Every structure is written in C-alpha cells, then in structure tokens.
Amino acid sequence: MKVAVVGHVEWIRFARVERAPASGEIAHSTEDWEQAGGGGAVAAIQLALLADEAHFFTALGDDEIGRRSRAELEERGVRVHASVDPRPQRWAFTQIDEIGERTITTVGSKLRPRGHDENLPWGDIADMDAVLFIAGDVDALVAARRAPVLTATTREVENLRRGAVQLDALIGSGEDDAERYHAGDLDPEPTLVVTTSGALGGWMQPGGPFVAAPVPGPRVDAYGCGDSFMAGLTFALGSGLEVHDAVAFAARCGAAALTGRGVAPQSISL
C-alpha cells in the first residue's frame, strides 16, 4: 500500500517542565531534546509505520535544520519529496508539562508545498492509495485529489474552500478553535467529517459519537496524537475499511502516540 502526506515540517525543540509558566514566570526544564515534527512530518512518520510506502510532499528551508529535518525523516522510513525554500526552516518550542500536555510556540513562516512546483513529482499522486492534505497551496490540494482517497485537516479550511474539491474525510479537533468546522463551510461538503475530543472520543458526521481508544501503556506526552489519528484514518480508509472501523483504528493510533516521547507514532495493526 502506498500513501502520501502533503504538508509542512517544523523542527521541534522540546523541554519537559513541571508546568507551563504563567505570564512573567520562569520555568525550569528537567529534560530537553530536538526532533523533526510538525503536523505533516508526524503524519508521514505514522504512515511509514503503517504502509508499504509513505511519501511526503513538502518544502524545507535552505539551512541546517531544513537539512537535518530531511535526514531524520528519511531515517524514519519516509520518502521525502521536498522543494528547497530560501526562507529559514520553521521551528517550534514545545513545553511538556507533568501530565504530558504540550504547549507550542512556532517561529517562522509555515513552508507549504506548491502544486505548480515542477521539482515535486505530483504525477505520482495518482499511484497512491490515499493522501492526507495537511498544508499546501490550492494547486497542491487539486493535485492531491488525484488519489482515490483524499483526507484533510480543518487547519487549512481556507485553501480547502478555495480548492472546492470533494474530500473523503475532513478531520479536526473539537478542542481547538482554529480547527472547528461547521456544516456549509465547504462546498462540496466532505463525505465524512470527524471531530476529535481527546479522552472523550469524538463525533462522526454521519455516524454519531465514537469512543476513545484505551492508552496502551503509561502516558508520556500528547505531542502529535491528533496527527497520528489523521494518518491512521487516512490509511484505514485507503485500505477499504468501513467508516466506523476506520475511525476506531485511527483512535488506536492517536492513543498509542501518547505512550512515546515527543514525535513518537507507534506501529499499529489493522
């Protein structure tokens, strides 16, 4: 099975703290580390653990952390197709508190792949079983629609509105105002809308509520759980699973990511 992500990368600098500081406070970290992350990268790493091939269409900064990001993603099994952007690679500072919640501050512009960029093999999209659209311009969205299954995040709703393509699934967090979706926001309407609510599970439209999957081990941190959920749903729909089973599989991917440190998708069996 061949799958792809169209999206962005952020180089993440993690720090574990007792709690995120309030305004004017100073927090002291007990641990720190760095990894390639961001929504697109996390989803691509998750898909590399699930599929035979996981391709990632992205843009990377022409600097050291852009090159480090590519190297790490390739080491983790992702087939990276990246244009080089003259702007610095976006990075983020992420604090992980004592209960594993993450607080993120991004630095720099989000580098999005462009569908008219001839340096990217957009023609290969037609050979994919499923594609997840996380970030990109309208041309990239239209190119992604060549796949038999196309899912997307509500984070890019403006480009989704302008692209006006039929989505097989639209996925967003009900706990994040920036990811809320209301019926009528897109035309045509997505075939399936999935709203996640962490430990409460979430809601499918159509389909109704679904329950969260049990966490298969000690909770470490919440970074990338939503991105692993989106990747899992994309893989499951591309595999031909019925919607309820696909969402249940996605929930297992999201729950498993809670048990790893930082960017830590887990291998899950259908």
XYZ file of N, CA and C in Angstrom:
810
model
N 0.836 -1.195 0.000
C 0.000 0.000 0.000
C 0.870 1.244 0.000
N 0.500 2.213 -0.841
C 1.249 3.457 -0.969
C 0.356 4.625 -0.539
N 0.880 5.433 0.361
C 0.138 6.582 0.865
C 1.031 7.812 0.826
N 0.438 8.975 0.944
C 1.222 10.213 0.900
C 0.622 11.254 1.824
N 1.490 12.155 2.255
C 1.091 13.341 3.011
C 1.557 14.559 2.233
N 0.707 15.544 2.121
C 1.081 16.857 1.595
C 1.056 17.800 2.793
N 2.223 18.314 3.172
C 2.223 19.098 4.396
C 3.540 19.765 4.718
N 3.670 20.197 5.950
C 4.789 21.029 6.376
C 5.621 20.326 7.445
N 6.771 20.919 7.732
C 7.692 20.419 8.748
C 8.017 21.550 9.718
N 8.144 21.191 10.973
C 8.682 22.106 11.990
C 9.764 21.365 12.758
N 10.881 22.002 12.981
C 11.908 21.416 13.829
C 11.539 21.752 15.268
N 11.331 20.708 16.085
C 10.782 20.915 17.423
C 11.884 20.837 18.473
N 11.938 21.851 19.317
C 12.814 21.863 20.484
C 11.929 21.652 21.713
N 12.033 20.475 22.287
C 11.193 20.085 23.417
C 11.867 20.418 24.742
N 11.044 20.743 25.731
C 11.513 20.890 27.118
C 10.429 20.358 28.035
N 10.818 19.458 28.948
C 9.861 18.932 29.918
C 9.915 19.809 31.174
N 8.747 20.306 31.588
C 8.658 21.216 32.736
C 7.580 20.716 33.682
N 7.619 21.201 34.912
C 6.582 20.813 35.866
C 5.233 21.341 35.409
N 5.213 22.572 34.932
C 4.008 23.154 34.349
C 4.423 24.309 33.464
N 3.588 24.606 32.460
C 3.867 25.739 31.587
C 3.792 27.022 32.405
N 4.748 27.921 32.256
C 4.776 29.124 33.099
C 3.655 30.099 32.754
N 3.145 30.765 33.766
C 2.202 31.860 33.559
C 2.985 33.102 33.138
N 2.269 34.128 32.739
C 2.907 35.364 32.302
C 3.866 35.895 33.371
N 5.109 36.139 32.964
C 6.096 36.689 33.866
C 6.866 35.669 34.675
N 6.461 34.389 34.621
C 7.143 33.352 35.383
C 8.301 32.749 34.596
N 9.146 32.037 35.292
C 10.246 31.288 34.693
C 10.034 29.812 34.996
N 10.132 28.971 33.970
C 10.021 27.525 34.158
C 11.394 26.896 33.945
N 11.713 25.892 34.744
C 12.992 25.195 34.630
C 12.738 23.788 34.095
N 13.408 23.433 33.017
C 13.192 22.128 32.398
C 14.000 21.046 33.108
N 13.459 19.830 33.061
C 14.155 18.667 33.603
C 14.723 17.787 32.496
N 14.334 18.070 31.261
C 14.790 17.286 30.112
C 14.549 18.103 28.860
N 15.445 17.975 27.889
C 15.210 18.654 26.612
C 15.775 17.812 25.482
N 15.152 17.946 24.295
C 15.600 17.212 23.106
C 15.020 17.878 21.868
N 15.483 17.451 20.677
C 15.035 18.031 19.414
C 14.666 16.917 18.439
N 13.628 17.184 17.622
C 13.179 16.230 16.610
C 12.516 16.967 15.459
N 12.468 16.306 14.305
C 11.663 16.795 13.186
C 10.203 16.489 13.485
N 9.370 17.532 13.426
C 7.960 17.347 13.728
C 7.090 18.265 12.896
N 6.025 18.750 13.482
C 5.013 19.471 12.719
C 4.001 18.468 12.186
N 2.790 18.962 11.903
C 1.708 18.069 11.516
C 2.021 17.163 10.348
N 2.603 17.718 9.280
C 2.903 16.909 8.108
C 3.926 15.838 8.401
N 4.982 16.198 9.103
C 6.050 15.247 9.407
C 5.561 14.130 10.314
N 4.803 14.470 11.358
C 4.305 13.442 12.269
C 3.419 12.452 11.523
N 2.509 12.964 10.689
C 1.624 12.082 9.931
C 2.409 11.189 8.984
N 3.441 11.747 8.338
C 4.248 10.945 7.415
C 4.985 9.835 8.157
N 5.504 10.131 9.359
C 6.184 9.110 10.157
C 5.192 8.020 10.568
N 3.988 8.416 10.969
C 2.976 7.421 11.320
C 2.662 6.525 10.124
N 2.495 7.113 8.955
C 2.173 6.317 7.772
C 3.320 5.415 7.355
N 4.551 5.848 7.612
C 5.695 4.986 7.312
C 5.676 3.723 8.163
N 5.044 3.786 9.346
C 4.920 2.625 10.215
C 3.744 1.731 9.829
N 2.829 2.254 9.015
C 1.623 1.516 8.668
C 1.641 0.951 7.258
N 2.149 1.717 6.308
C 2.034 1.370 4.891
C 3.330 0.788 4.344
N 3.237 0.218 3.143
C 4.437 -0.269 2.462
C 5.325 0.889 2.034
N 4.691 1.983 1.587
C 5.429 3.181 1.198
C 4.688 4.404 1.726
N 5.441 5.332 2.324
C 4.872 6.602 2.792
C 5.653 7.734 2.148
N 4.994 8.509 1.295
C 5.618 9.620 0.576
C 5.192 10.931 1.227
N 6.097 11.884 1.227
C 5.844 13.171 1.879
C 6.204 14.293 0.916
N 5.189 15.055 0.492
C 5.368 16.208 -0.391
C 5.423 17.446 0.496
N 6.569 18.151 0.471
C 6.747 19.240 1.411
C 7.705 20.280 0.861
N 8.010 21.278 1.669
C 9.030 22.289 1.374
C 9.899 22.424 2.613
N 11.196 22.537 2.407
C 12.143 22.644 3.514
C 13.027 23.859 3.328
N 13.397 24.480 4.439
C 14.267 25.648 4.381
C 15.670 25.286 3.917
N 16.297 26.262 3.267
C 17.664 26.061 2.765
C 18.656 26.408 3.875
N 18.619 25.607 4.953
C 19.506 25.849 6.084
C 19.767 24.528 6.808
N 20.529 24.613 7.882
C 20.940 23.386 8.570
C 19.763 22.594 9.112
N 18.791 23.266 9.746
C 17.708 22.476 10.323
C 16.754 21.945 9.245
N 16.696 22.608 8.108
C 15.952 22.041 6.989
C 16.584 20.733 6.527
N 17.904 20.732 6.419
C 18.608 19.516 6.002
C 18.545 18.432 7.072
N 18.629 18.831 8.340
C 18.521 17.859 9.429
C 17.124 17.241 9.453
N 16.121 18.046 9.163
C 14.749 17.539 9.139
C 14.595 16.463 8.077
N 15.111 16.750 6.899
C 15.005 15.760 5.817
C 15.719 14.465 6.187
N 16.924 14.581 6.711
C 17.702 13.391 7.061
C 16.971 12.548 8.101
N 16.395 13.190 9.119
C 15.711 12.430 10.156
C 14.464 11.739 9.615
N 13.697 12.442 8.779
C 12.503 11.831 8.211
C 12.854 10.619 7.352
N 13.904 10.737 6.566
C 14.310 9.605 5.741
C 14.792 8.451 6.600
N 15.478 8.739 7.688
C 15.922 7.686 8.608
C 14.736 6.948 9.223
N 13.613 7.632 9.327
C 12.418 7.021 9.923
C 11.505 6.402 8.873
N 12.005 6.235 7.662
C 11.293 5.481 6.639
C 10.414 6.275 5.713
N 10.444 7.606 5.797
C 9.612 8.445 4.941
C 10.339 8.743 3.635
N 9.633 8.655 2.525
C 10.183 9.025 1.222
C 9.883 10.510 0.996
N 10.886 11.337 1.173
C 10.702 12.784 1.184
C 10.854 13.362 -0.214
N 9.834 14.111 -0.648
C 9.884 14.878 -1.895
C 9.761 16.346 -1.484
N 10.879 17.046 -1.462
C 10.882 18.395 -0.901
C 11.484 19.408 -1.855
N 10.793 20.521 -2.028
C 11.392 21.665 -2.700
C 12.187 22.440 -1.654
N 13.165 23.205 -2.112
C 14.000 23.992 -1.210
C 13.503 25.427 -1.205
N 13.131 25.911 -0.033
C 12.634 27.270 0.127
C 13.770 28.148 0.640
N 13.966 29.337 0.072
C 15.062 30.191 0.546
C 14.858 30.735 1.953
N 13.650 30.659 2.470
C 13.385 31.139 3.827
C 13.889 30.133 4.863
N 14.143 30.583 6.079
C 14.602 29.657 7.123
C 13.554 28.591 7.427
N 14.031 27.430 7.821
C 13.119 26.365 8.231
C 12.345 26.787 9.475
N 11.038 26.559 9.455
C 10.230 26.862 10.635
C 10.603 25.913 11.779
N 10.625 26.460 12.998
C 10.870 25.622 14.148
C 9.866 25.971 15.235
N 9.857 25.189 16.290
C 8.901 25.433 17.372
C 9.512 25.044 18.703
N 9.108 25.769 19.722
C 9.484 25.447 21.095
C 8.267 24.819 21.761
N 8.430 23.604 22.271
C 7.310 22.858 22.847
C 7.620 22.469 24.279
N 6.753 22.883 25.190
C 6.894 22.507 26.596
C 5.942 21.352 26.902
N 6.455 20.346 27.572
C 5.667 19.200 28.008
C 5.532 19.274 29.520
N 4.292 19.354 30.026
C 4.125 19.513 31.467
C 4.012 18.163 32.177
N 3.748 18.190 33.471
C 3.798 16.971 34.290
C 2.722 15.956 33.931
N 1.624 16.386 33.291
C 0.588 15.438 32.877
C 0.699 15.085 31.399
N 1.784 15.544 30.766
C 2.015 15.185 29.370
C 1.360 16.100 28.357
N 0.730 17.193 28.798
C 0.142 18.127 27.837
C 1.238 18.968 27.212
N 1.066 19.332 25.935
C 2.085 20.113 25.238
C 1.581 21.520 24.961
N 2.505 22.487 25.065
C 2.235 23.882 24.744
C 3.269 24.300 23.710
N 2.804 24.813 22.560
C 3.683 25.004 21.403
C 3.754 26.470 21.004
N 4.965 26.935 20.737
C 5.190 28.252 20.144
C 5.974 28.054 18.859
N 5.400 28.464 17.726
C 6.091 28.318 16.445
C 6.872 29.582 16.115
N 7.963 29.404 15.378
C 8.829 30.517 14.985
C 9.093 30.424 13.484
N 8.702 31.463 12.750
C 8.943 31.486 11.312
C 7.721 31.100 10.506
N 7.823 31.284 9.208
C 6.712 31.013 8.291
C 6.537 29.515 8.062
N 5.277 29.085 7.928
C 4.996 27.704 7.555
C 5.349 27.529 6.074
N 6.268 26.618 5.772
C 6.709 26.397 4.399
C 5.818 25.330 3.764
N 4.974 25.762 2.836
C 3.987 24.872 2.223
C 4.448 24.418 0.839
N 4.214 23.164 0.480
C 4.498 22.730 -0.892
C 3.525 23.386 -1.868
N 3.985 23.612 -3.084
C 3.172 24.276 -4.104
C 2.884 23.300 -5.247
N 1.634 23.241 -5.647
C 1.228 22.277 -6.660
C 1.782 22.531 -8.039
N 2.247 23.761 -8.302
C 2.829 24.049 -9.612
C 4.354 23.919 -9.598
N 4.905 23.433 -8.497
C 6.353 23.271 -8.376
C 6.774 22.016 -9.143
N 7.498 22.209 -10.226
C 7.892 21.085 -11.072
C 8.988 20.231 -10.446
N 9.558 20.677 -9.321
C 10.557 19.875 -8.630
C 9.926 18.762 -7.807
N 8.609 18.793 -7.640
C 7.909 17.767 -6.882
C 7.162 16.839 -7.840
N 7.194 15.523 -7.598
C 6.594 14.546 -8.535
C 5.089 14.401 -8.340
N 4.353 15.473 -8.617
C 2.911 15.446 -8.381
C 2.205 14.375 -9.193
N 2.779 13.998 -10.324
C 2.161 12.944 -11.124
C 2.076 11.615 -10.405
N 2.935 11.406 -9.396
C 2.923 10.146 -8.655
C 1.713 10.013 -7.740
N 1.011 11.114 -7.492
C -0.141 11.079 -6.595
C -1.192 10.080 -7.092
N -1.357 9.982 -8.401
C -2.369 9.080 -8.953
C -2.086 7.620 -8.619
N -0.847 7.299 -8.268
C -0.480 5.926 -7.912
C -0.667 5.628 -6.431
N -1.029 6.625 -5.638
C -1.215 6.432 -4.204
C -2.597 5.843 -3.920
N -2.689 5.086 -2.836
C -3.980 4.566 -2.400
C -4.754 5.605 -1.596
N -4.036 6.509 -0.940
C -4.688 7.550 -0.144
C -3.701 8.679 0.095
N -4.231 9.884 0.258
C -3.410 11.065 0.521
C -4.056 11.866 1.650
N -3.211 12.364 2.556
C -3.637 13.258 3.629
C -3.089 14.653 3.344
N -3.973 15.635 3.253
C -3.580 17.020 2.987
C -3.574 17.781 4.302
N -2.366 18.237 4.703
C -2.219 18.987 5.946
C -1.835 20.438 5.695
N -1.021 20.696 4.682
C -0.651 22.073 4.343
C -0.178 22.108 2.905
N -0.525 23.184 2.211
C -0.129 23.358 0.819
C -1.007 24.404 0.176
N -0.644 24.804 -1.036
C -1.478 25.781 -1.728
C -2.633 25.080 -2.437
N -3.473 25.864 -3.098
C -4.648 25.308 -3.753
C -4.251 24.331 -4.855
N -3.189 24.643 -5.606
C -2.741 23.733 -6.653
C -2.302 22.390 -6.066
N -1.673 22.418 -4.894
C -1.271 21.168 -4.237
C -2.493 20.364 -3.827
N -3.535 21.047 -3.355
C -4.779 20.363 -2.990
C -5.414 19.698 -4.205
N -5.473 20.418 -5.304
C -6.062 19.865 -6.531
C -5.250 18.652 -7.005
N -3.933 18.741 -6.914
C -3.084 17.603 -7.291
C -3.343 16.415 -6.378
N -3.536 16.666 -5.087
C -3.775 15.589 -4.136
C -5.082 14.860 -4.415
N -6.040 15.552 -5.022
C -7.346 14.944 -5.304
C -7.248 13.841 -6.365
N -6.114 13.692 -7.015
C -5.954 12.613 -7.995
C -5.941 11.248 -7.333
N -5.703 11.200 -6.034
C -5.703 9.933 -5.315
C -7.143 9.441 -5.133
N -7.354 8.130 -5.040
C -8.716 7.617 -4.854
C -9.331 7.987 -3.515
N -8.498 8.218 -2.488
C -8.980 8.656 -1.174
C -8.191 9.895 -0.779
N -8.897 10.970 -0.448
C -8.260 12.209 -0.005
C -8.891 12.655 1.309
N -8.051 12.798 2.323
C -8.481 13.342 3.605
C -7.744 14.660 3.834
N -8.251 15.462 4.762
C -7.625 16.767 5.015
C -7.932 17.217 6.425
N -7.124 18.154 6.900
C -7.334 18.757 8.206
C -8.099 20.066 8.086
N -8.900 20.360 9.096
C -9.639 21.624 9.125
C -8.717 22.822 9.333
N -7.433 22.594 9.670
C -6.498 23.701 9.847
C -6.311 24.499 8.552
N -6.599 23.862 7.414
C -6.390 24.512 6.112
C -7.718 24.827 5.442
N -8.727 25.175 6.223
C -10.073 25.293 5.663
C -10.163 26.353 4.583
N -9.371 27.426 4.672
C -9.461 28.471 3.654
C -9.013 27.952 2.292
N -7.894 27.239 2.249
C -7.454 26.656 0.977
C -8.398 25.549 0.523
N -8.977 24.815 1.464
C -9.962 23.793 1.101
C -11.182 24.456 0.459
N -11.586 25.590 0.984
C -12.731 26.314 0.420
C -12.411 26.797 -1.001
N -11.234 27.341 -1.173
C -10.849 27.855 -2.492
C -10.653 26.730 -3.501
N -10.156 25.582 -3.029
C -9.911 24.465 -3.947
C -11.173 23.764 -4.387
N -12.191 23.757 -3.529
C -13.512 23.214 -3.861
C -13.439 21.791 -4.409
N -12.637 20.925 -3.761
C -12.581 19.525 -4.170
C -13.397 18.690 -3.196
N -13.813 17.520 -3.645
C -14.556 16.611 -2.780
C -13.589 15.872 -1.867
N -13.786 15.990 -0.564
C -12.951 15.295 0.415
C -13.665 14.044 0.899
N -12.913 12.966 1.006
C -13.474 11.738 1.564
C -13.602 11.833 3.071
N -12.744 12.625 3.708
C -12.871 12.871 5.139
C -12.196 14.183 5.491
N -12.832 14.940 6.372
C -12.271 16.163 6.925
C -12.130 15.945 8.425
N -10.950 16.234 8.974
C -10.647 15.869 10.355
C -10.195 17.101 11.120
N -10.742 17.290 12.309
C -10.346 18.427 13.127
C -10.572 18.153 14.596
N -9.997 18.996 15.435
C -10.131 18.873 16.877
C -11.281 19.748 17.372
N -12.139 19.155 18.171
C -13.213 19.922 18.777
C -12.740 20.755 19.953
N -11.476 20.570 20.353
C -10.921 21.291 21.493
C -10.074 22.483 21.065
N -9.952 22.703 19.773
C -9.119 23.782 19.238
C -9.982 24.678 18.356
N -10.137 25.933 18.755
C -10.982 26.855 17.988
C -10.517 27.001 16.551
N -9.212 26.877 16.310
C -8.677 27.036 14.961
C -9.029 25.859 14.057
N -9.567 24.770 14.628
C -9.871 23.578 13.836
C -11.363 23.276 13.779
N -12.185 24.189 14.234
C -13.622 23.927 14.228
C -14.171 24.038 12.801
N -15.098 23.139 12.503
C -15.751 23.135 11.192
C -17.260 23.124 11.399
N -17.955 23.927 10.585
C -19.405 23.978 10.633
C -19.965 23.598 9.272
N -21.050 22.873 9.284
C -21.692 22.479 8.025
C -21.914 23.705 7.148
N -21.534 23.586 5.900
C -21.662 24.696 4.968
C -20.387 25.486 4.767
N -19.356 25.205 5.600
C -18.086 25.917 5.435
C -17.397 25.546 4.127
N -17.668 24.330 3.628
C -17.065 23.882 2.374
C -18.143 23.472 1.388
N -17.871 23.695 0.123
C -18.744 23.277 -0.965
C -17.857 22.684 -2.068
N -17.944 21.379 -2.321
C -18.913 20.421 -1.781
C -18.608 20.025 -0.341
N -19.621 19.549 0.351
C -19.450 19.059 1.716
C -18.589 17.795 1.705
N -17.703 17.629 2.690
C -16.945 16.378 2.788
C -17.879 15.180 2.969
N -17.473 14.049 2.447
C -18.263 12.828 2.615
C -18.372 12.457 4.088
N -17.287 12.675 4.843
C -17.238 12.367 6.269
C -16.540 13.501 6.995
N -17.078 13.921 8.123
C -16.421 14.900 9.000
C -16.192 14.228 10.347
N -14.937 14.246 10.812
C -14.586 13.633 12.094
C -14.028 14.721 13.010
N -14.642 14.872 14.167
C -14.202 15.839 15.172
C -13.722 15.074 16.394
N -12.466 15.289 16.779
C -11.905 14.571 17.921
C -12.015 15.405 19.197
N -12.130 14.703 20.334
C -12.241 15.375 21.630
C -11.410 14.662 22.686
N -10.203 14.258 22.316
C -9.280 13.665 23.268
C -9.834 12.423 23.932
N -9.758 12.386 25.261
C -10.196 11.220 26.020
C -11.705 10.984 25.939
N -12.456 11.976 25.464
C -13.902 11.818 25.314
C -14.275 11.100 24.029
N -13.308 10.897 23.142
C -13.609 10.279 21.857
C -13.839 11.340 20.798
N -15.047 11.389 20.269
C -15.323 12.390 19.248
C -16.642 12.129 18.559
N -16.789 12.753 17.380
C -18.070 12.714 16.665
C -17.818 12.536 15.181
N -18.611 11.671 14.560
C -18.587 11.487 13.117
C -19.877 12.036 12.524
N -19.757 12.701 11.384
C -20.938 13.171 10.665
C -20.814 12.769 9.193
N -21.584 11.752 8.756
C -22.578 11.000 9.523
C -21.935 9.913 10.393
N -22.706 9.391 11.327
C -22.210 8.277 12.123
C -22.373 8.462 13.614
N -22.353 9.712 14.106
C -22.546 9.948 15.524
C -21.276 9.814 16.343
N -21.408 9.612 17.650
C -20.245 9.622 18.549
C -19.383 8.372 18.402
N -18.111 8.519 18.745
C -17.229 7.363 18.865
C -16.425 7.512 20.147
N -15.963 6.393 20.669
C -15.246 6.406 21.945
C -13.751 6.444 21.689
N -13.026 6.989 22.645
C -11.568 6.999 22.566
C -11.036 5.589 22.790
N -9.898 5.290 22.180
C -9.251 4.003 22.400
C -8.485 4.036 23.716
N -8.363 2.908 24.393
C -7.556 2.884 25.620
C -6.090 3.157 25.303
N -5.420 3.832 26.198
C -3.991 4.119 26.019
C -3.207 2.854 26.373
N -2.419 2.326 25.423
C -1.783 1.019 25.634
C -0.469 1.089 26.408
N -0.435 1.856 27.474
C 0.789 1.989 28.255
C 0.781 3.294 29.022
N 1.839 3.560 29.775
C 1.918 4.820 30.513
C 1.880 6.023 29.583
N 1.136 7.048 29.993
C 1.051 8.285 29.210
C 2.353 9.067 29.377
N 2.979 9.438 28.246
C 4.233 10.189 28.269
C 3.996 11.641 27.859
N 3.478 11.855 26.649
C 3.073 13.213 26.272
C 2.148 13.174 25.076
N 1.430 14.280 24.880
C 0.363 14.348 23.886
C 0.812 14.889 22.537
N 2.120 15.164 22.385
C 2.544 15.764 21.122
C 2.252 14.816 19.953
N 1.590 15.336 18.909
C 1.373 14.601 17.668
C 0.266 13.573 17.687
N -0.502 13.482 18.782
C -1.560 12.473 18.830
C -2.627 12.711 17.759
N -3.016 13.968 17.579
C -4.011 14.277 16.557
C -3.515 13.990 15.154
N -2.242 14.252 14.907
C -1.667 13.979 13.585
C -1.589 12.478 13.317
N -1.282 11.698 14.366
C -1.276 10.242 14.218
C -2.687 9.729 13.959
N -3.692 10.341 14.598
C -5.092 9.981 14.339
C -5.428 10.219 12.864
N -5.069 11.393 12.341
C -5.383 11.698 10.945
C -4.703 10.724 9.991
N -3.450 10.399 10.284
C -2.722 9.451 9.434
C -3.371 8.073 9.495
N -3.755 7.652 10.700
C -4.395 6.357 10.843
C -5.707 6.274 10.099
N -6.508 7.335 10.157
C -7.782 7.339 9.441
C -7.558 7.291 7.935
N -6.581 8.050 7.457
C -6.267 8.051 6.021
C -5.860 6.655 5.556
N -4.982 6.010 6.333
C -4.540 4.660 5.985
C -5.709 3.676 5.990
N -6.543 3.758 7.016
C -7.646 2.812 7.137
C -8.665 2.981 6.011
N -8.991 4.221 5.670
C -9.925 4.450 4.560
C -9.312 3.993 3.235
N -8.019 4.255 3.055
C -7.342 3.791 1.846
C -7.273 2.282 1.759
N -7.303 1.611 2.917
C -7.284 0.152 2.960
C -8.660 -0.451 2.700
N -9.685 0.392 2.657
C -11.029 -0.088 2.375
C -11.873 -0.387 3.596
N -11.427 0.010 4.794
C -12.226 -0.242 5.983
C -13.503 0.581 5.976
N -14.546 0.026 6.536
C -15.795 0.749 6.738
C -15.545 1.887 7.728
N -16.340 2.941 7.636
C -16.046 4.177 8.361
C -15.877 3.963 9.860
N -16.791 3.255 10.512
C -16.683 3.069 11.961
C -15.398 2.336 12.334
N -15.036 1.321 11.555
C -13.801 0.589 11.825
C -12.576 1.462 11.564
N -12.659 2.301 10.528
C -11.536 3.188 10.201
C -11.308 4.202 11.316
N -12.381 4.757 11.855
C -12.248 5.732 12.933
C -11.721 5.047 14.202
N -12.174 3.834 14.470
C -11.673 3.104 15.639
C -10.177 2.831 15.504
N -9.728 2.498 14.300
C -8.298 2.282 14.081
C -7.528 3.579 14.278
N -8.059 4.679 13.755
C -7.408 5.981 13.926
C -7.283 6.340 15.402
N -8.318 6.046 16.175
C -8.279 6.330 17.613
C -7.177 5.525 18.293
N -6.952 4.307 17.848
C -5.865 3.493 18.408
C -4.505 4.112 18.087
N -4.355 4.648 16.876
C -3.094 5.313 16.510
C -2.856 6.534 17.383
N -3.903 7.344 17.582
C -3.762 8.528 18.410
C -3.442 8.192 19.849
N -4.089 7.150 20.398
C -3.853 6.757 21.782
C -2.434 6.218 21.962
N -1.966 5.443 20.989
C -0.620 4.862 21.098
C 0.451 5.937 21.090
N 0.212 7.029 20.346
C 1.196 8.112 20.288
C 1.397 8.775 21.649
N 0.420 8.631 22.545
C 0.537 9.183 23.899
C 1.631 8.487 24.709
N 2.010 7.283 24.302
C 2.944 6.492 25.100
C 4.399 6.739 24.722
N 4.652 7.584 23.726
C 6.020 7.851 23.282
C 6.464 9.263 23.609
N 7.743 9.468 23.547
C 8.349 10.759 23.894
C 8.459 11.641 22.650
N 7.810 12.808 22.684
C 7.910 13.741 21.565
C 7.220 13.211 20.320
N 7.939 13.240 19.206
C 7.402 12.742 17.929
C 7.506 11.224 17.970
N 6.409 10.564 18.349
C 6.501 9.134 18.644
C 5.294 8.331 18.187
N 4.934 8.381 16.900
C 3.892 7.475 16.412
C 4.320 6.027 16.652
N 3.330 5.141 16.758
C 3.594 3.736 17.027
C 3.061 2.869 15.888
N 3.636 1.686 15.737
C 3.165 0.738 14.737
C 1.919 0.047 15.255
N 0.826 0.127 14.497
C -0.465 -0.444 14.887
C -0.941 -1.376 13.768
N -1.489 -2.521 14.138
C -2.017 -3.466 13.139
C -3.500 -3.220 12.915
N -3.932 -3.353 11.660
C -5.353 -3.209 11.348
C -6.141 -4.317 12.035
